[in-house]
Each structure stands twice: as structure tokens, then as C-alpha cells.
mmCIF file of C-alpha atoms and ligand atoms in Angstrom:
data_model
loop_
_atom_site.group_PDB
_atom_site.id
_atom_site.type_symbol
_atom_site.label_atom_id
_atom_site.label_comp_id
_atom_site.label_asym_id
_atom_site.label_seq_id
_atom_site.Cartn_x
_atom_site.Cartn_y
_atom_site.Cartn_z
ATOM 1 C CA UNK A 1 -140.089 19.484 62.106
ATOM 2 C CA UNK A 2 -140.367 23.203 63.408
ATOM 3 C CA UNK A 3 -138.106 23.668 66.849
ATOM 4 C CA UNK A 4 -137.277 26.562 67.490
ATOM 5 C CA UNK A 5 -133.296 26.997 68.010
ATOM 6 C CA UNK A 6 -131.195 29.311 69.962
ATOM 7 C CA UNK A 7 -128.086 28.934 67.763
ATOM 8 C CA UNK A 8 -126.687 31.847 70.607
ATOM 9 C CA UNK A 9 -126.313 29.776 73.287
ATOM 10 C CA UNK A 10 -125.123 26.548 71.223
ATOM 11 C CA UNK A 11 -122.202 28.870 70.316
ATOM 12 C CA UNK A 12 -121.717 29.523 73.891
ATOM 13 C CA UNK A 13 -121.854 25.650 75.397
ATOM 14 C CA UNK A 14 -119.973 24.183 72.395
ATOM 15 C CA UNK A 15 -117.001 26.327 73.336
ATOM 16 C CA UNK A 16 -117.185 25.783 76.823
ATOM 17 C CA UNK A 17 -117.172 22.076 76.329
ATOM 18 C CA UNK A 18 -114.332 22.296 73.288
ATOM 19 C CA UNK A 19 -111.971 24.490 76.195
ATOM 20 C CA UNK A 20 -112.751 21.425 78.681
ATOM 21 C CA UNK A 21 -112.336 18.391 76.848
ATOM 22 C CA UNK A 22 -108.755 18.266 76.633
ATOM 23 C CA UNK A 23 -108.276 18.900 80.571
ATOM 24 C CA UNK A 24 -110.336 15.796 81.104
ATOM 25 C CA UNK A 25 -109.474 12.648 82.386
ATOM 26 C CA UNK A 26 -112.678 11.150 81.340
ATOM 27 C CA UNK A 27 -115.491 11.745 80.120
ATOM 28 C CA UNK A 28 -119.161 10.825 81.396
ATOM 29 C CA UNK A 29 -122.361 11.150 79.588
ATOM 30 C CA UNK A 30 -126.100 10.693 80.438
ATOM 31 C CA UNK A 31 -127.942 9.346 77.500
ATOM 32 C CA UNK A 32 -131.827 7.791 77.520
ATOM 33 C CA UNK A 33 -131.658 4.374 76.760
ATOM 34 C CA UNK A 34 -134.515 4.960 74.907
ATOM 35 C CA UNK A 35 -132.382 6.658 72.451
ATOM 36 C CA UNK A 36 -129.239 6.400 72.885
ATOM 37 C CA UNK A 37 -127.968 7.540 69.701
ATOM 38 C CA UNK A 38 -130.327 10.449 69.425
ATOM 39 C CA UNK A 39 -129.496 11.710 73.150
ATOM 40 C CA UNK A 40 -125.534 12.129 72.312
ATOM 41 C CA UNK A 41 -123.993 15.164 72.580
ATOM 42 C CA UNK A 42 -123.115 15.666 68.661
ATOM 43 C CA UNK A 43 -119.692 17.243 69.698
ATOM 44 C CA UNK A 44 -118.386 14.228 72.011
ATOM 45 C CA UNK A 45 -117.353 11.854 69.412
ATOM 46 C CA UNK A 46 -115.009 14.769 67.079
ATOM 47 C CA UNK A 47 -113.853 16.301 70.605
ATOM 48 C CA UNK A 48 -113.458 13.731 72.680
ATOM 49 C CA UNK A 49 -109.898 12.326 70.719
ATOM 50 C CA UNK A 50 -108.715 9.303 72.781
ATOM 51 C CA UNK A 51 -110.457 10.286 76.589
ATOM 52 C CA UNK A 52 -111.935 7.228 77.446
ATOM 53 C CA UNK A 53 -115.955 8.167 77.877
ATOM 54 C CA UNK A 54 -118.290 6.071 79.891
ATOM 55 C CA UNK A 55 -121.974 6.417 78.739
ATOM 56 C CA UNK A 56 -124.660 5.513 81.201
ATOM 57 C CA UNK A 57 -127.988 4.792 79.635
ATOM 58 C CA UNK A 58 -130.321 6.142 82.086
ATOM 59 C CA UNK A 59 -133.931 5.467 82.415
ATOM 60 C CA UNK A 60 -134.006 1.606 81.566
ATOM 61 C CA UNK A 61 -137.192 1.120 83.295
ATOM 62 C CA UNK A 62 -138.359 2.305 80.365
ATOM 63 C CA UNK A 63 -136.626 1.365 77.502
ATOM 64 C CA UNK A 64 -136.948 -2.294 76.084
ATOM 65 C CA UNK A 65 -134.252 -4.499 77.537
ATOM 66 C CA UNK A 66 -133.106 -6.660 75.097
ATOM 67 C CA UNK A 67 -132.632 -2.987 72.986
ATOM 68 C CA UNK A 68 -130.775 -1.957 75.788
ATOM 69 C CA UNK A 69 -128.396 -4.782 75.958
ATOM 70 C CA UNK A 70 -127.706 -4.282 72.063
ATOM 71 C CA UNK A 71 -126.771 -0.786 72.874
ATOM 72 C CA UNK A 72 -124.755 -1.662 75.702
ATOM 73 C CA UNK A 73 -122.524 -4.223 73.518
ATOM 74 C CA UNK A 74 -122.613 -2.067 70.963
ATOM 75 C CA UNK A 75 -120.830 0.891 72.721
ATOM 76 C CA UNK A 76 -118.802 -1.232 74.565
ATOM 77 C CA UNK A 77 -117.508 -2.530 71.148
ATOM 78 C CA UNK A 78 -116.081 1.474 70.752
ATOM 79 C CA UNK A 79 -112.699 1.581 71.475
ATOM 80 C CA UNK A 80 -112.140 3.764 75.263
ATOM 81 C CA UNK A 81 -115.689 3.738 75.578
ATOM 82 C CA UNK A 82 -117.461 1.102 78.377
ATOM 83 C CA UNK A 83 -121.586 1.465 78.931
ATOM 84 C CA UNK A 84 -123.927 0.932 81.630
ATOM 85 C CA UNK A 85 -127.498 0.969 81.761
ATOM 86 C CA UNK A 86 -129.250 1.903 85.420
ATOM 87 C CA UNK A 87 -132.403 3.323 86.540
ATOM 88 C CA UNK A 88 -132.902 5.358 89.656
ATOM 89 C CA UNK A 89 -134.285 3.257 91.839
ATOM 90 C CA UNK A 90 -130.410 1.412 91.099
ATOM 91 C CA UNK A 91 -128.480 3.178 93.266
ATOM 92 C CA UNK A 92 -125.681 0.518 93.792
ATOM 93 C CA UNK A 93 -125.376 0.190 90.141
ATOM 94 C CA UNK A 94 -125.170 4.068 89.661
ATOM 95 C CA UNK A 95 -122.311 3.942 92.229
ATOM 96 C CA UNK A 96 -120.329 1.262 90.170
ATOM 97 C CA UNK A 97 -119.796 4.627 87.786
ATOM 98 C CA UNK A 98 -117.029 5.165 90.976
ATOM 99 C CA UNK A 99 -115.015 2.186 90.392
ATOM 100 C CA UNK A 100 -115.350 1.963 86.630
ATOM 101 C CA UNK A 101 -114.072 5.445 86.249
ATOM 102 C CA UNK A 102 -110.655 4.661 87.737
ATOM 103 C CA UNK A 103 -110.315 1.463 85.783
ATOM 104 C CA UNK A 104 -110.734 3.406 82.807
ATOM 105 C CA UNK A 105 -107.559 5.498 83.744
ATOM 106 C CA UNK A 106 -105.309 2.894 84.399
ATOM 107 C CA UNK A 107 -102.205 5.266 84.624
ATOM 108 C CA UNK A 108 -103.490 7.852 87.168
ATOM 109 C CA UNK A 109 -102.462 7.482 90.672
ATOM 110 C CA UNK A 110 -105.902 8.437 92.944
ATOM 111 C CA UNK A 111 -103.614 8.361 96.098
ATOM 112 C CA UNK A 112 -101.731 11.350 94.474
ATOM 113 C CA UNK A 113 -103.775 13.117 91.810
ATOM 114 C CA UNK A 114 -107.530 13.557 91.179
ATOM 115 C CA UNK A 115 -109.489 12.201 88.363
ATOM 116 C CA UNK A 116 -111.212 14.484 86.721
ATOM 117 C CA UNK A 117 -114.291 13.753 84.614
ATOM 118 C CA UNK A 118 -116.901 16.036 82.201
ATOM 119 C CA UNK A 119 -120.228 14.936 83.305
ATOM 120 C CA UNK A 120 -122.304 15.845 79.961
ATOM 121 C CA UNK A 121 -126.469 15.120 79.406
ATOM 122 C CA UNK A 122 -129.386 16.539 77.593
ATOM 123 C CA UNK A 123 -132.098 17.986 79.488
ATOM 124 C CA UNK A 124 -134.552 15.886 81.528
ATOM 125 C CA UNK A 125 -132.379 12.781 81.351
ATOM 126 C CA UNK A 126 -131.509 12.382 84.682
ATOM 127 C CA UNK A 127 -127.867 13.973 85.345
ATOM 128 C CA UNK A 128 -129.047 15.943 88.094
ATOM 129 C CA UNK A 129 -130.230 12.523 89.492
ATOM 130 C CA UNK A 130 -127.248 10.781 88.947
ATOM 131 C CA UNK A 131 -124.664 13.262 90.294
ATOM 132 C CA UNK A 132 -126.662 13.226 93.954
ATOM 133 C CA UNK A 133 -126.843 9.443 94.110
ATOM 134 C CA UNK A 134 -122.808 9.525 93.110
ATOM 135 C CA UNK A 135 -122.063 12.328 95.761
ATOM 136 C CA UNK A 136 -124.579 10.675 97.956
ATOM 137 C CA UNK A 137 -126.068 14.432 98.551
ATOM 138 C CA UNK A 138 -128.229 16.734 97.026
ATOM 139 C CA UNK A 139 -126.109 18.714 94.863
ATOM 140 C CA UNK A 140 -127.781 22.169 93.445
ATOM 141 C CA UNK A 141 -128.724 21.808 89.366
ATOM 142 C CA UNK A 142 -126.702 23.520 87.056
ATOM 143 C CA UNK A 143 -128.739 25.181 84.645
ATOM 144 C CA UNK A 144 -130.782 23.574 81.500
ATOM 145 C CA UNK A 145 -132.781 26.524 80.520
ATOM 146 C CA UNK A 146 -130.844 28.987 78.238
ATOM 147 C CA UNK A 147 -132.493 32.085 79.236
ATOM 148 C CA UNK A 148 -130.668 31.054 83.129
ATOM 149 C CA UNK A 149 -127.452 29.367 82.425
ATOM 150 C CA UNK A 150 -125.978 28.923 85.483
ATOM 151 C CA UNK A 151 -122.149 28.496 85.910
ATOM 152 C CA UNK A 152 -120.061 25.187 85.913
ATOM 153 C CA UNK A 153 -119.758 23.835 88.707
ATOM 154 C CA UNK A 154 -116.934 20.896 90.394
ATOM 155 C CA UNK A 155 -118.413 18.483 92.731
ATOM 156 C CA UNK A 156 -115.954 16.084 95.138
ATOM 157 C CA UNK A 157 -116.841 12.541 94.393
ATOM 158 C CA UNK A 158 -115.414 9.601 96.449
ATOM 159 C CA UNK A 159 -112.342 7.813 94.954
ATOM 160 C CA UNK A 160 -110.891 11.428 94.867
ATOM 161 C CA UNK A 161 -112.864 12.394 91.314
ATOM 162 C CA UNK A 162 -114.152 15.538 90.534
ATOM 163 C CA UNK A 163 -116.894 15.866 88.415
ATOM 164 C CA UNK A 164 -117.350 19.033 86.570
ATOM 165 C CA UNK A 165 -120.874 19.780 85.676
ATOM 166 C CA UNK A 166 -121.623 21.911 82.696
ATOM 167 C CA UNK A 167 -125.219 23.765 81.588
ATOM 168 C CA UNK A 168 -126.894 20.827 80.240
ATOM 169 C CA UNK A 169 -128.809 22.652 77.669
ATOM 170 C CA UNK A 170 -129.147 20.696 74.481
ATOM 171 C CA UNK A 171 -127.967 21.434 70.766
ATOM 172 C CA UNK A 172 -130.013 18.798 68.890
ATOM 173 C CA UNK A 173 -128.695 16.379 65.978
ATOM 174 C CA UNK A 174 -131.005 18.079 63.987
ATOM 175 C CA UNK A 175 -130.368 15.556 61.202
ATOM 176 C CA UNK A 176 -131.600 13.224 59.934
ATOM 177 C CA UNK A 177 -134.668 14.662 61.191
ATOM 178 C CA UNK A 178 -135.736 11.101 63.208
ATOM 179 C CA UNK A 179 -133.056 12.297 65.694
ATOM 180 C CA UNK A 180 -135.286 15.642 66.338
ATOM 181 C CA UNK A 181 -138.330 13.873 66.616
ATOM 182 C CA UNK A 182 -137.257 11.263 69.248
ATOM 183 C CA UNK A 183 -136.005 13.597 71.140
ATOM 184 C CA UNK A 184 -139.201 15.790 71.323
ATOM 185 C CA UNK A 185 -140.739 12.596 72.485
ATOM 186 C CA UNK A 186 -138.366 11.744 75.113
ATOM 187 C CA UNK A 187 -138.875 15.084 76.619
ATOM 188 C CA UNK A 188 -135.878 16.447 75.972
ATOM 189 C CA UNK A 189 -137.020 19.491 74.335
ATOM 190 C CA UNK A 190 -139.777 21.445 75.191
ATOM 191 C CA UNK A 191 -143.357 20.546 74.426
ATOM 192 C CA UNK A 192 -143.816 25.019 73.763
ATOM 193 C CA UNK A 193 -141.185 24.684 70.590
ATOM 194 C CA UNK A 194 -142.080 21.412 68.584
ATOM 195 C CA UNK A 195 -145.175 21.016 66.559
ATOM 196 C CA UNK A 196 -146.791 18.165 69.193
ATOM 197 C CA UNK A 197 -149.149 16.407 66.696
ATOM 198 C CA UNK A 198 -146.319 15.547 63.864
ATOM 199 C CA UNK A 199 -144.273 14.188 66.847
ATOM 200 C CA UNK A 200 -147.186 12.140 68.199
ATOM 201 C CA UNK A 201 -147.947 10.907 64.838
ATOM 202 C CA UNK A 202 -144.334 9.985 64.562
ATOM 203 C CA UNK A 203 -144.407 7.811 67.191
ATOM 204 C CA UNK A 204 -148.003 6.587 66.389
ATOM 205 C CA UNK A 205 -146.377 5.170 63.681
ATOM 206 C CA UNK A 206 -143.351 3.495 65.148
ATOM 207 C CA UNK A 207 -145.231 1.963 67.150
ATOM 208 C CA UNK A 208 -147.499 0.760 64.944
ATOM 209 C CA UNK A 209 -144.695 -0.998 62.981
ATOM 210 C CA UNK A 210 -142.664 -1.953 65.990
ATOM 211 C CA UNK A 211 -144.402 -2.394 69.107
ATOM 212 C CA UNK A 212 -148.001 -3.043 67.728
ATOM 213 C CA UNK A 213 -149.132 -5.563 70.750
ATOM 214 C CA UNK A 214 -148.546 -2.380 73.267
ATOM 215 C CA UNK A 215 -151.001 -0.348 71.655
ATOM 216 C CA UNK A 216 -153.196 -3.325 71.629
ATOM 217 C CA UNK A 217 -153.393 -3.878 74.887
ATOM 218 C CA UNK A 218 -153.044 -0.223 76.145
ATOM 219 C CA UNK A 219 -156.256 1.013 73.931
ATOM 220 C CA UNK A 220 -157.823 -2.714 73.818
ATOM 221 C CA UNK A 221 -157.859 -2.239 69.581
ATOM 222 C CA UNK A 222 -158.162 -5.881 68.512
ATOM 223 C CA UNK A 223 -157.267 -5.402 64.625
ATOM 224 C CA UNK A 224 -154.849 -2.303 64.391
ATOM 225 C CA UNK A 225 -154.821 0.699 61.281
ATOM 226 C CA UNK A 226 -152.469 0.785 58.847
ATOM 227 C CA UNK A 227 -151.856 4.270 59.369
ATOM 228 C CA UNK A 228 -150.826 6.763 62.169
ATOM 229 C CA UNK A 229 -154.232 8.629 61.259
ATOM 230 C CA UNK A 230 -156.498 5.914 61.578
ATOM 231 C CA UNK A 231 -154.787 5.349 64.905
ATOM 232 C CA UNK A 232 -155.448 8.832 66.113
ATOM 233 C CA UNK A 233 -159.061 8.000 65.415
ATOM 234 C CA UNK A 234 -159.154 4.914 67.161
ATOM 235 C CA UNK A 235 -157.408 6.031 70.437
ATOM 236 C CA UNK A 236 -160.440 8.964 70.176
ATOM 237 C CA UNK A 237 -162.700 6.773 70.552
ATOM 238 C CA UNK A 238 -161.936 4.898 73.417
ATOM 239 C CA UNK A 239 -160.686 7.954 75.446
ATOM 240 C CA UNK A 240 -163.736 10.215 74.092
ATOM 241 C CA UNK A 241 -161.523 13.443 72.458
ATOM 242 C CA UNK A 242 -163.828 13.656 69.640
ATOM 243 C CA UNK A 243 -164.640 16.237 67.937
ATOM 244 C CA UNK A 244 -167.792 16.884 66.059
ATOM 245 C CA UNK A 245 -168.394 14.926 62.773
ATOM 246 C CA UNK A 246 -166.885 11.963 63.946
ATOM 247 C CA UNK A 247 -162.820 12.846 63.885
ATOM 248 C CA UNK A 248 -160.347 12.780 66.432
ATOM 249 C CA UNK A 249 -159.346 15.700 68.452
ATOM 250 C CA UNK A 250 -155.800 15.675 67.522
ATOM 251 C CA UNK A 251 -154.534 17.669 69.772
ATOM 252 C CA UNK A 252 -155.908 16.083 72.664
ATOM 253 C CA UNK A 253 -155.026 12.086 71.564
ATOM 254 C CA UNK A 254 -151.329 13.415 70.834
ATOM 255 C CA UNK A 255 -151.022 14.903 74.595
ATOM 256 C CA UNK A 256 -152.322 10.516 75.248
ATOM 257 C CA UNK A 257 -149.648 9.230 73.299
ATOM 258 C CA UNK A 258 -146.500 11.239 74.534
ATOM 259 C CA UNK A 259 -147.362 11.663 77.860
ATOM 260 C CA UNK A 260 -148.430 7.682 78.174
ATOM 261 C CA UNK A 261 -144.885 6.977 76.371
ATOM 262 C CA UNK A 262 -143.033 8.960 78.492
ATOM 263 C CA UNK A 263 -144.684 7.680 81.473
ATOM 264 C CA UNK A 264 -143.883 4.137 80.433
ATOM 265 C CA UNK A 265 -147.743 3.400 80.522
ATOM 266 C CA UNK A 266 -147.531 2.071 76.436
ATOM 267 C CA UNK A 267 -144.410 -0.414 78.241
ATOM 268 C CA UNK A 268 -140.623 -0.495 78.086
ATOM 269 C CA UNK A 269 -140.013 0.698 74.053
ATOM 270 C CA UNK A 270 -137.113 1.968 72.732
ATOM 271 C CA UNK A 271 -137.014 4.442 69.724
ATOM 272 C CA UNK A 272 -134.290 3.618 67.845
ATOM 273 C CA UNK A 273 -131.555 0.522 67.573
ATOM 274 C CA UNK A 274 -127.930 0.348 66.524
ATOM 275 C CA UNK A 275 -129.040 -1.207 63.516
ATOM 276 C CA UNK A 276 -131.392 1.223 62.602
ATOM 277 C CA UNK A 277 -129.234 4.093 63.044
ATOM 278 C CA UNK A 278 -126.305 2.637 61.146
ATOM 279 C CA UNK A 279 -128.436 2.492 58.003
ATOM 280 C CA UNK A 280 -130.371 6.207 58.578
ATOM 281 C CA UNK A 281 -126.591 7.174 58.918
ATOM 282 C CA UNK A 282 -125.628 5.832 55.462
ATOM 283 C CA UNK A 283 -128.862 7.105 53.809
ATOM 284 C CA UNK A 284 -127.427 10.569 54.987
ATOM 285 C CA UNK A 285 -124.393 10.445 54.258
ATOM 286 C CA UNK A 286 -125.504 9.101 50.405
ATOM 287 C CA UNK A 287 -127.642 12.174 50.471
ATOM 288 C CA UNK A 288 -124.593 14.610 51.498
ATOM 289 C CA UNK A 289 -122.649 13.229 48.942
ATOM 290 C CA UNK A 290 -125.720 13.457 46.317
ATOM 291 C CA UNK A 291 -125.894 17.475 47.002
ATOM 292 C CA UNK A 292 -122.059 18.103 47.393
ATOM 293 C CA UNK A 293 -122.026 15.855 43.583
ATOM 294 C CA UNK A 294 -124.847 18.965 42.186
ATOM 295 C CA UNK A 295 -122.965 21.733 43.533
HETATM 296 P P1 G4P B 1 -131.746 16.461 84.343
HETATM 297 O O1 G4P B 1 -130.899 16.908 85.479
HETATM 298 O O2 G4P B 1 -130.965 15.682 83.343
HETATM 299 O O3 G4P B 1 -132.543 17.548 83.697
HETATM 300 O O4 G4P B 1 -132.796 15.391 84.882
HETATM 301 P P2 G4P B 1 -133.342 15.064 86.341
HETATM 302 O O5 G4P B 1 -132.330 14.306 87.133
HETATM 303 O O6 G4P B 1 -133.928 16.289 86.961
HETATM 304 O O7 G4P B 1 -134.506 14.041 85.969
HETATM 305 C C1 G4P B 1 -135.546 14.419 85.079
HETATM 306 C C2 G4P B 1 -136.766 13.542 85.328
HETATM 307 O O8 G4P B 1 -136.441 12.194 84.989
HETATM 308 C C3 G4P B 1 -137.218 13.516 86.795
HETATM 309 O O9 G4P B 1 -138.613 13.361 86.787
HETATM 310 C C4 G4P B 1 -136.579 12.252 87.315
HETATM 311 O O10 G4P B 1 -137.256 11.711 88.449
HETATM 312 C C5 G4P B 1 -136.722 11.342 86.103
HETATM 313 N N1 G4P B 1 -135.740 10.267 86.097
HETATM 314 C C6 G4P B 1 -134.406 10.351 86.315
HETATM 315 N N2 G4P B 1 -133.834 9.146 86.210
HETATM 316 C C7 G4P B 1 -134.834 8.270 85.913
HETATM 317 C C8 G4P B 1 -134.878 6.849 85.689
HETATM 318 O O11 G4P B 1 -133.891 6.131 85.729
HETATM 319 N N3 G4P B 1 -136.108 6.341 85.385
HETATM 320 C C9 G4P B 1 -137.238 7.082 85.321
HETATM 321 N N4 G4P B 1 -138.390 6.475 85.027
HETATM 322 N N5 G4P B 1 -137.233 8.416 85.549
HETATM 323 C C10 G4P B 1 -136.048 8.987 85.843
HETATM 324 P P3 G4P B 1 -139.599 14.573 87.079
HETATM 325 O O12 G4P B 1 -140.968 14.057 86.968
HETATM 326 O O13 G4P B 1 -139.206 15.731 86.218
HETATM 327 O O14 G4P B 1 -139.227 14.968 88.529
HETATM 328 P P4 G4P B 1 -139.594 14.216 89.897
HETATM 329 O O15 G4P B 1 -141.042 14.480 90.080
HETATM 330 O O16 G4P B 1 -139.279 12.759 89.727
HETATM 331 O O17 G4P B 1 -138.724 14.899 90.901
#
């Protein structure tokens, strides 16, 4: 898949993050729960040595909850790493973030010293969110675009933690390539760099083999396609974006399918599962070693 990279400004925000890490009490990172895997910030798990990291999986509303809770045991199974899954309209839950924190740094004395904490999160996924309902204000964003990185900035939590907020623009795990494509779907990356109809067909055909009674019921198709094609067809019909001689305007039923995913109109789905990424990590890693063995 085509997305068009600004390797500059990766440069830039991995060595901001790589001089920050180690001054860090903790570590806190905004991932979609839709992806969880896929949303990580590549660098956090070679960086991050032993500061404990709490990972909130934002946006469950609309990711599949017993997913969710797999992903949730799954991190907390990581050792220094605890997970919790909210939505916005959780505030209380958010707020837990405040008491979890210290408990993750046993040895720190709050009445005396400050906790500091990274705050980390890919575009779109709700950071700016979550750091107003944890400072109970409206905090100004730090920059996501890279054309307008804005600076760093420290924001005075209660429970005497300061939360350092960094450019949230995004460096993708660009493979394996599933990674690149969830994320275009989630949002994440902007619908101007990523070639829209191979990432709607992508998810045409996950759901197809995962969630196949959502598309039922969303575009009232009785007997489902095999394929992602025959979909595309299908969902033409019923929402009239055909062109002439009978075929689907592509375009126009991929725009359907991401926008109704991301809107949580095709219901609560999640992209990916630990399972599933444990084995496309081994198929890599089998395919690294199979070019390293030609070289
Ligand atoms: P960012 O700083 O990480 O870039 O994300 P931000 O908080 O600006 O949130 C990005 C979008 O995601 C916003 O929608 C926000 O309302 C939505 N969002 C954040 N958290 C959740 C959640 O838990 N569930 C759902 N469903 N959506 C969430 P927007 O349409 O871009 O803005 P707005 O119209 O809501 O202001």
C-alpha cells in the first residue's frame, strides 16, 4: 500500500522521544482498541527498558468487547505494563489513569517528588481527549500535523504528575503491511496519502471472514460474496453508486465502508487480535530470516 512518508520528521520525533524516555517515570500511551497492536508506537517497546507503561485502549465503544478484554489480559500479562480500556463518555474510568499511575511507581514519594509520565498516541485516537478529562480542563493540542509541529508541552495533573505531551504525529509499523492498512482505516492516517479503495477492500474482506452478520444486517444482503469485489457490487446496489454497465462505483462504496466503520455504524469490530498478530509476527520474522539466509 502507497502512503506517502515523511521519513524527516520521523527522524525528528523518534529522537525527541529516545532523549525523554529515560527521564520518565512512566510511560502512558493512547492506543485504539480497535487495534491495539497496530496503533503502538513501534519505538516504545526497544526504548521503554523497565518504565512501567500503562496503555489505555481508547475508543471501546467501538471495538468488539470480548476482543477488548483479550487485549486487556493480554497486555496486562507484560511484565510493568497494566491496560485499561475507556471511552469518552467514561470519564470516571479515564480518571482511574490518576491512581493507577502512582501504584505503578511504588517507590516514588508524591508528597515530595512529582511523577512524571510520557503521554504518547497516534493521531485521531483521542489523547487530546484524554489529557482534558485527566486535567479536568481544556488543555491546547500539541501538534499532529508535520508541516506544524508544535512544541512539547508539561501539563499539572492531580496526584502531583506531570504529563509531558509530545507531537503526536505517527511513524507507521509499516510492516507487515496489515499494520498500514488498519491504520488507514482507523483514521489514523490521512484519507489524501493512502490509496482508499485497496484499504476499503481490505476491510471488505475482513469483514467478510470475520464479522459477516454486520454486513448482513447493515446492507440487508441475505447470502453474502465470497469476495471483497462482489461485495463492492452488492453494497452498490443498495446505496445506488453505480456506474454505467452495471459495476460499482468504487470509489464511492469505499467512502460507505470506512466512513460507516469508523462511525461504528457496521457495530463494535475490532481489526486485529492477539492471536492474530502473534502468528503475522512469526510469518515475518520467517520471512526476515528467509532474505537475511539469500544474502
Ligand atoms: P487526538 O488528540 O489523538 O488527535 O484525538 P482527539 O482527542 O482530538 O479525538 C479524535 C476524534 O476521536 C474526535 O472526534 C473525538 O471526539 C473522537 N474520540 C475520542 N475518544 C473517543 C472515544 O472513546 N470514542 C469515540 N467513539 N470517539 C472518540 P472528531 O469527530 O474528530 O471530533 P469531535 O467532533 O468529536 O470534536
Amino acid at each position: 500500500m502507497a502512503i506517502n512518508w515523511y521519513p524527516g520528521h520521523m527522524h525528528k520525533a523518534k529522537k525527541e522521544i529516545r532523549e525523554e524516555i529515560p527521564k520518565m517515570d512512566l510511560i502512558i500511551e493512547v492506543l485504539d482498541a480497535r487495534l491495539p497492536f497496530s496503533s503502538e508506537n513501534p519505538m516504545v517497546p526497544s526504548l521503554r527498558g523497565d518504565t512501567p507503561c500503562i496503555k489505555i485502549l481508547n475508543k471501546s465503544d467501538l471495538a468488539d468487547p470480548a476482543i477488548t478484554q483479550q487485549w486487556v489480559e493480554h497486555i496486562n500479562n507484560t511484565s510493568g505494563m497494566k491496560a485499561i480500556a475507556v471511552n469518552l463518555k467514561q470519564p470516571d474510568k479515564i480518571r482511574s489513569i490518576l491512581d493507577m499511575a502512582p501504584s505503578m511507581v511504588p517507590d516514588r514519594n508524591l508528597d515530595v517528588s512529582q511523577l512524571k509520565a510520557l503521554i504518547l498516541g497516534i493521531p485521531n485516537v483521542g489523547k487530546s481527549t484524554t489529557i482534558n478529562i485527566l486535567a479536568n480542563r481544556t488543555v491546547a493540542r500539541t501538534g499532529n500535523e508535520p508541516a506544524v509541529t508544535k512544541q512539547q508541552q508539561r501539563i499539572k495533573l492531580p496526584n502531583n504528575i506531570i504529563l509531558l505531551d509530545t507531537p503526536g504525529f505517527l511513524w507507521p509499523k509499516l510492516e507487515p503491511e496489515d499494520c498500514g492498512l488498519r491504520l488507514a482505516i482507523s483514521g489514523a492516517i490521512k484519507n489524501t496519502v493512502i490509496e482508499f479503495e485497496d484499504v476499503a477492500m481490505y476491510l471488505a474482506e475482513f469483514m467478510l471472514e470475520h464479522y459477516p452478520e454486520n454486513l448482513s444486517k447493515r446492507y440487508q444482503i441475505k447470502d453474502l460474496p465470497q469476495t471483497g469485489i462482489e461485495l463492492f457490487d452488492m453494497i452498490g446496489q443498495r446505496r445506488g453508486c453505480m456506474r454505467r454497465g452495471g459495476i460499482a462505483d468504487t470509489h464511492k462504496v469505499s467512502e460507505i465502508l470506512i466512513n460507516e466503520f469508523r462511525d461504528g455504524q457496521l457495530g463494535r469490530i475490532t481489526l486485529e487480535t492477539p492471536a492474530m498478530v502473534e502468528q503475522e509476527q512469526a510469518l515475518l520474522a520467517e520471512t526476515r530470516a528467509r532474505k537475511a539466509a539469500k544474502k
